[in-house]
């Protein structure tokens, strides 16, 4: 095993640990307040924040040479699925007021933006986006994760 393989293995382990921690936080948060609309929206926001944050980490590891393009691509595929599941959850929520519709629609838009950035990261790894854009995409993903986390916190607070 050369250093590149060892770095890839360590990078995969770091991504897996990060995903496990975030998934646990999402599960615990979702259980705390998932019986009302805001609780369900918060759970989806946490899920999408996790996807964006994990994609940012995966891209950073790829840009640093710590993981291969294949590992990064698999990460982005998984995070696209996670963001998509969060998006589906938000879209499925019935609302009773225009205020609830506004909260749901805003979150749907925010999750869509995170998904777009994850897809940009995947395109970069495939060579369709210049590598020079990598740090900008990683920063955008982290910003999306922070924004979605703040939204989840607000929704959880009621």
PDB file of C-alpha atoms in Angstrom:
ATOM      1  CA  UNK A   1       0.000   0.000   0.000  1.00  0.00           C
ATOM      2  CA  UNK A   2       1.549   3.326  -0.984  1.00  0.00           C
ATOM      3  CA  UNK A   3       1.018   6.617   0.852  1.00  0.00           C
ATOM      4  CA  UNK A   4      -1.803   7.593  -1.494  1.00  0.00           C
ATOM      5  CA  UNK A   5      -3.774   4.451  -0.580  1.00  0.00           C
ATOM      6  CA  UNK A   6      -3.188   5.069   3.132  1.00  0.00           C
ATOM      7  CA  UNK A   7      -4.278   8.681   2.795  1.00  0.00           C
ATOM      8  CA  UNK A   8      -7.399   7.545   0.959  1.00  0.00           C
ATOM      9  CA  UNK A   9      -8.215   5.035   3.674  1.00  0.00           C
ATOM     10  CA  UNK A  10      -7.748   7.654   6.400  1.00  0.00           C
ATOM     11  CA  UNK A  11      -9.841  10.127   4.413  1.00  0.00           C
ATOM     12  CA  UNK A  12     -12.646   7.625   3.978  1.00  0.00           C
ATOM     13  CA  UNK A  13     -12.537   6.855   7.700  1.00  0.00           C
ATOM     14  CA  UNK A  14     -12.753  10.574   8.547  1.00  0.00           C
ATOM     15  CA  UNK A  15     -15.707  11.075   6.218  1.00  0.00           C
ATOM     16  CA  UNK A  16     -17.439   7.992   7.652  1.00  0.00           C
ATOM     17  CA  UNK A  17     -16.879   9.175  11.250  1.00  0.00           C
ATOM     18  CA  UNK A  18     -18.193  12.626  10.390  1.00  0.00           C
ATOM     19  CA  UNK A  19     -21.259  11.189   8.711  1.00  0.00           C
ATOM     20  CA  UNK A  20     -21.965   8.915  11.671  1.00  0.00           C
ATOM     21  CA  UNK A  21     -21.766  11.778  14.158  1.00  0.00           C
ATOM     22  CA  UNK A  22     -23.966  14.048  12.077  1.00  0.00           C
ATOM     23  CA  UNK A  23     -26.475  11.259  11.404  1.00  0.00           C
ATOM     24  CA  UNK A  24     -26.777  10.635  15.143  1.00  0.00           C
ATOM     25  CA  UNK A  25     -27.342  14.338  15.790  1.00  0.00           C
ATOM     26  CA  UNK A  26     -29.987  14.447  13.064  1.00  0.00           C
ATOM     27  CA  UNK A  27     -31.751  11.409  14.473  1.00  0.00           C
ATOM     28  CA  UNK A  28     -31.753  12.766  18.007  1.00  0.00           C
ATOM     29  CA  UNK A  29     -32.910  16.205  16.939  1.00  0.00           C
ATOM     30  CA  UNK A  30     -35.618  14.790  14.711  1.00  0.00           C
ATOM     31  CA  UNK A  31     -36.974  12.705  17.579  1.00  0.00           C
ATOM     32  CA  UNK A  32     -37.135  15.672  19.921  1.00  0.00           C
ATOM     33  CA  UNK A  33     -39.646  17.699  17.933  1.00  0.00           C
ATOM     34  CA  UNK A  34     -40.856  15.664  14.959  1.00  0.00           C
ATOM     35  CA  UNK A  35     -44.567  15.694  15.782  1.00  0.00           C
ATOM     36  CA  UNK A  36     -45.297  19.177  14.468  1.00  0.00           C
ATOM     37  CA  UNK A  37     -44.549  20.895  11.181  1.00  0.00           C
ATOM     38  CA  UNK A  38     -41.616  22.926  12.491  1.00  0.00           C
ATOM     39  CA  UNK A  39     -40.110  19.792  14.024  1.00  0.00           C
ATOM     40  CA  UNK A  40     -40.379  17.905  10.752  1.00  0.00           C
ATOM     41  CA  UNK A  41     -38.923  20.848   8.832  1.00  0.00           C
ATOM     42  CA  UNK A  42     -36.104  21.106  11.380  1.00  0.00           C
ATOM     43  CA  UNK A  43     -35.283  17.413  10.936  1.00  0.00           C
ATOM     44  CA  UNK A  44     -35.079  17.911   7.166  1.00  0.00           C
ATOM     45  CA  UNK A  45     -32.910  21.011   7.625  1.00  0.00           C
ATOM     46  CA  UNK A  46     -30.532  19.024   9.856  1.00  0.00           C
ATOM     47  CA  UNK A  47     -30.384  16.246   7.260  1.00  0.00           C
ATOM     48  CA  UNK A  48     -29.585  18.687   4.459  1.00  0.00           C
ATOM     49  CA  UNK A  49     -27.033  20.518   6.637  1.00  0.00           C
ATOM     50  CA  UNK A  50     -25.330  17.193   7.266  1.00  0.00           C
ATOM     51  CA  UNK A  51     -25.239  16.461   3.541  1.00  0.00           C
ATOM     52  CA  UNK A  52     -23.753  19.866   2.704  1.00  0.00           C
ATOM     53  CA  UNK A  53     -21.177  19.664   5.493  1.00  0.00           C
ATOM     54  CA  UNK A  54     -20.148  16.136   4.537  1.00  0.00           C
ATOM     55  CA  UNK A  55     -19.861  17.142   0.882  1.00  0.00           C
ATOM     56  CA  UNK A  56     -17.682  20.114   1.873  1.00  0.00           C
ATOM     57  CA  UNK A  57     -15.414  17.785   3.850  1.00  0.00           C
ATOM     58  CA  UNK A  58     -15.300  15.295   0.987  1.00  0.00           C
ATOM     59  CA  UNK A  59     -14.347  18.046  -1.456  1.00  0.00           C
ATOM     60  CA  UNK A  60     -11.680  19.436   0.872  1.00  0.00           C
ATOM     61  CA  UNK A  61     -10.178  15.963   1.285  1.00  0.00           C
ATOM     62  CA  UNK A  62     -10.207  15.486  -2.480  1.00  0.00           C
ATOM     63  CA  UNK A  63      -8.574  18.866  -3.102  1.00  0.00           C
ATOM     64  CA  UNK A  64      -5.902  18.046  -0.496  1.00  0.00           C
ATOM     65  CA  UNK A  65      -5.205  14.738  -2.226  1.00  0.00           C
ATOM     66  CA  UNK A  66      -6.355  12.775   0.828  1.00  0.00           C
ATOM     67  CA  UNK A  67      -9.025  10.821  -1.070  1.00  0.00           C
ATOM     68  CA  UNK A  68      -9.323   9.635  -4.635  1.00  0.00           C
ATOM     69  CA  UNK A  69     -11.801  10.941  -7.168  1.00  0.00           C
ATOM     70  CA  UNK A  70     -13.783   7.718  -6.771  1.00  0.00           C
ATOM     71  CA  UNK A  71     -14.118   8.140  -3.009  1.00  0.00           C
ATOM     72  CA  UNK A  72     -15.102  11.791  -3.419  1.00  0.00           C
ATOM     73  CA  UNK A  73     -17.635  10.918  -6.113  1.00  0.00           C
ATOM     74  CA  UNK A  74     -19.257   8.244  -3.950  1.00  0.00           C
ATOM     75  CA  UNK A  75     -19.459  10.779  -1.116  1.00  0.00           C
ATOM     76  CA  UNK A  76     -21.171  13.296  -3.404  1.00  0.00           C
ATOM     77  CA  UNK A  77     -23.604  10.674  -4.704  1.00  0.00           C
ATOM     78  CA  UNK A  78     -24.551   9.738  -1.140  1.00  0.00           C
ATOM     79  CA  UNK A  79     -24.884  13.371  -0.065  1.00  0.00           C
ATOM     80  CA  UNK A  80     -27.031  14.165  -3.113  1.00  0.00           C
ATOM     81  CA  UNK A  81     -29.335  11.339  -2.029  1.00  0.00           C
ATOM     82  CA  UNK A  82     -29.434  12.671   1.550  1.00  0.00           C
ATOM     83  CA  UNK A  83     -30.265  16.182   0.382  1.00  0.00           C
ATOM     84  CA  UNK A  84     -32.882  14.739  -1.972  1.00  0.00           C
ATOM     85  CA  UNK A  85     -34.500  12.814   0.878  1.00  0.00           C
ATOM     86  CA  UNK A  86     -34.590  16.004   2.952  1.00  0.00           C
ATOM     87  CA  UNK A  87     -36.117  17.858   0.003  1.00  0.00           C
ATOM     88  CA  UNK A  88     -38.786  15.163  -0.434  1.00  0.00           C
ATOM     89  CA  UNK A  89     -39.616  15.329   3.267  1.00  0.00           C
ATOM     90  CA  UNK A  90     -40.093  19.095   3.096  1.00  0.00           C
ATOM     91  CA  UNK A  91     -42.159  18.914  -0.082  1.00  0.00           C
ATOM     92  CA  UNK A  92     -44.454  16.290   1.460  1.00  0.00           C
ATOM     93  CA  UNK A  93     -45.401  18.506   4.404  1.00  0.00           C
ATOM     94  CA  UNK A  94     -48.978  19.751   4.403  1.00  0.00           C
ATOM     95  CA  UNK A  95     -49.370  23.335   5.548  1.00  0.00           C
ATOM     96  CA  UNK A  96     -52.380  25.133   6.979  1.00  0.00           C
ATOM     97  CA  UNK A  97     -51.323  28.775   6.732  1.00  0.00           C
ATOM     98  CA  UNK A  98     -49.422  31.066   4.402  1.00  0.00           C
ATOM     99  CA  UNK A  99     -46.748  31.468   7.098  1.00  0.00           C
ATOM    100  CA  UNK A 100     -46.239  27.699   7.211  1.00  0.00           C
ATOM    101  CA  UNK A 101     -46.120  27.581   3.413  1.00  0.00           C
ATOM    102  CA  UNK A 102     -43.491  30.324   3.412  1.00  0.00           C
ATOM    103  CA  UNK A 103     -41.305  28.427   5.928  1.00  0.00           C
ATOM    104  CA  UNK A 104     -41.660  25.200   3.952  1.00  0.00           C
ATOM    105  CA  UNK A 105     -40.952  26.842   0.596  1.00  0.00           C
ATOM    106  CA  UNK A 106     -37.936  28.775   1.905  1.00  0.00           C
ATOM    107  CA  UNK A 107     -36.425  25.590   3.295  1.00  0.00           C
ATOM    108  CA  UNK A 108     -37.127  23.767   0.042  1.00  0.00           C
ATOM    109  CA  UNK A 109     -35.242  26.522  -1.809  1.00  0.00           C
ATOM    110  CA  UNK A 110     -32.322  26.382   0.643  1.00  0.00           C
ATOM    111  CA  UNK A 111     -32.027  22.611   0.332  1.00  0.00           C
ATOM    112  CA  UNK A 112     -32.166  22.935  -3.459  1.00  0.00           C
ATOM    113  CA  UNK A 113     -29.227  25.345  -3.304  1.00  0.00           C
ATOM    114  CA  UNK A 114     -27.234  22.888  -1.206  1.00  0.00           C
ATOM    115  CA  UNK A 115     -28.028  20.117  -3.677  1.00  0.00           C
ATOM    116  CA  UNK A 116     -26.855  22.303  -6.565  1.00  0.00           C
ATOM    117  CA  UNK A 117     -23.548  22.930  -4.769  1.00  0.00           C
ATOM    118  CA  UNK A 118     -23.077  19.211  -4.087  1.00  0.00           C
ATOM    119  CA  UNK A 119     -23.623  18.553  -7.795  1.00  0.00           C
ATOM    120  CA  UNK A 120     -21.051  21.259  -8.640  1.00  0.00           C
ATOM    121  CA  UNK A 121     -18.558  19.467  -6.382  1.00  0.00           C
ATOM    122  CA  UNK A 122     -19.283  16.220  -8.189  1.00  0.00           C
ATOM    123  CA  UNK A 123     -18.803  17.935 -11.549  1.00  0.00           C
ATOM    124  CA  UNK A 124     -15.440  19.269 -10.361  1.00  0.00           C
ATOM    125  CA  UNK A 125     -14.253  15.770  -9.470  1.00  0.00           C
ATOM    126  CA  UNK A 126     -15.419  14.557 -12.904  1.00  0.00           C
ATOM    127  CA  UNK A 127     -13.407  17.325 -14.572  1.00  0.00           C
ATOM    128  CA  UNK A 128     -16.391  19.320 -15.841  1.00  0.00           C
ATOM    129  CA  UNK A 129     -15.664  22.240 -13.488  1.00  0.00           C
ATOM    130  CA  UNK A 130     -12.155  23.726 -13.156  1.00  0.00           C
ATOM    131  CA  UNK A 131     -10.280  22.549 -10.052  1.00  0.00           C
ATOM    132  CA  UNK A 132      -9.515  26.197  -9.266  1.00  0.00           C
ATOM    133  CA  UNK A 133     -13.191  26.570  -8.286  1.00  0.00           C
ATOM    134  CA  UNK A 134     -12.849  23.874  -5.624  1.00  0.00           C
ATOM    135  CA  UNK A 135     -12.190  26.151  -2.634  1.00  0.00           C
ATOM    136  CA  UNK A 136     -15.118  28.378  -3.635  1.00  0.00           C
ATOM    137  CA  UNK A 137     -17.445  25.376  -3.918  1.00  0.00           C
ATOM    138  CA  UNK A 138     -16.243  23.971  -0.581  1.00  0.00           C
ATOM    139  CA  UNK A 139     -16.854  27.345   1.088  1.00  0.00           C
ATOM    140  CA  UNK A 140     -20.315  27.567  -0.492  1.00  0.00           C
ATOM    141  CA  UNK A 141     -21.154  24.091   0.811  1.00  0.00           C
ATOM    142  CA  UNK A 142     -20.002  25.027   4.299  1.00  0.00           C
ATOM    143  CA  UNK A 143     -22.043  28.248   4.138  1.00  0.00           C
ATOM    144  CA  UNK A 144     -25.097  26.218   3.086  1.00  0.00           C
ATOM    145  CA  UNK A 145     -24.514  23.809   5.976  1.00  0.00           C
ATOM    146  CA  UNK A 146     -24.266  26.677   8.451  1.00  0.00           C
ATOM    147  CA  UNK A 147     -27.384  28.340   7.063  1.00  0.00           C
ATOM    148  CA  UNK A 148     -29.382  25.115   7.209  1.00  0.00           C
ATOM    149  CA  UNK A 149     -28.150  24.474  10.749  1.00  0.00           C
ATOM    150  CA  UNK A 150     -29.290  27.952  11.790  1.00  0.00           C
ATOM    151  CA  UNK A 151     -32.669  27.296  10.168  1.00  0.00           C
ATOM    152  CA  UNK A 152     -32.988  23.981  12.011  1.00  0.00           C
ATOM    153  CA  UNK A 153     -32.117  25.687  15.296  1.00  0.00           C
ATOM    154  CA  UNK A 154     -34.769  28.373  14.710  1.00  0.00           C
ATOM    155  CA  UNK A 155     -37.394  25.798  13.796  1.00  0.00           C
ATOM    156  CA  UNK A 156     -36.535  23.673  16.827  1.00  0.00           C
ATOM    157  CA  UNK A 157     -36.822  26.728  19.079  1.00  0.00           C
ATOM    158  CA  UNK A 158     -40.381  27.192  17.846  1.00  0.00           C
TER     159      UNK A 158
END
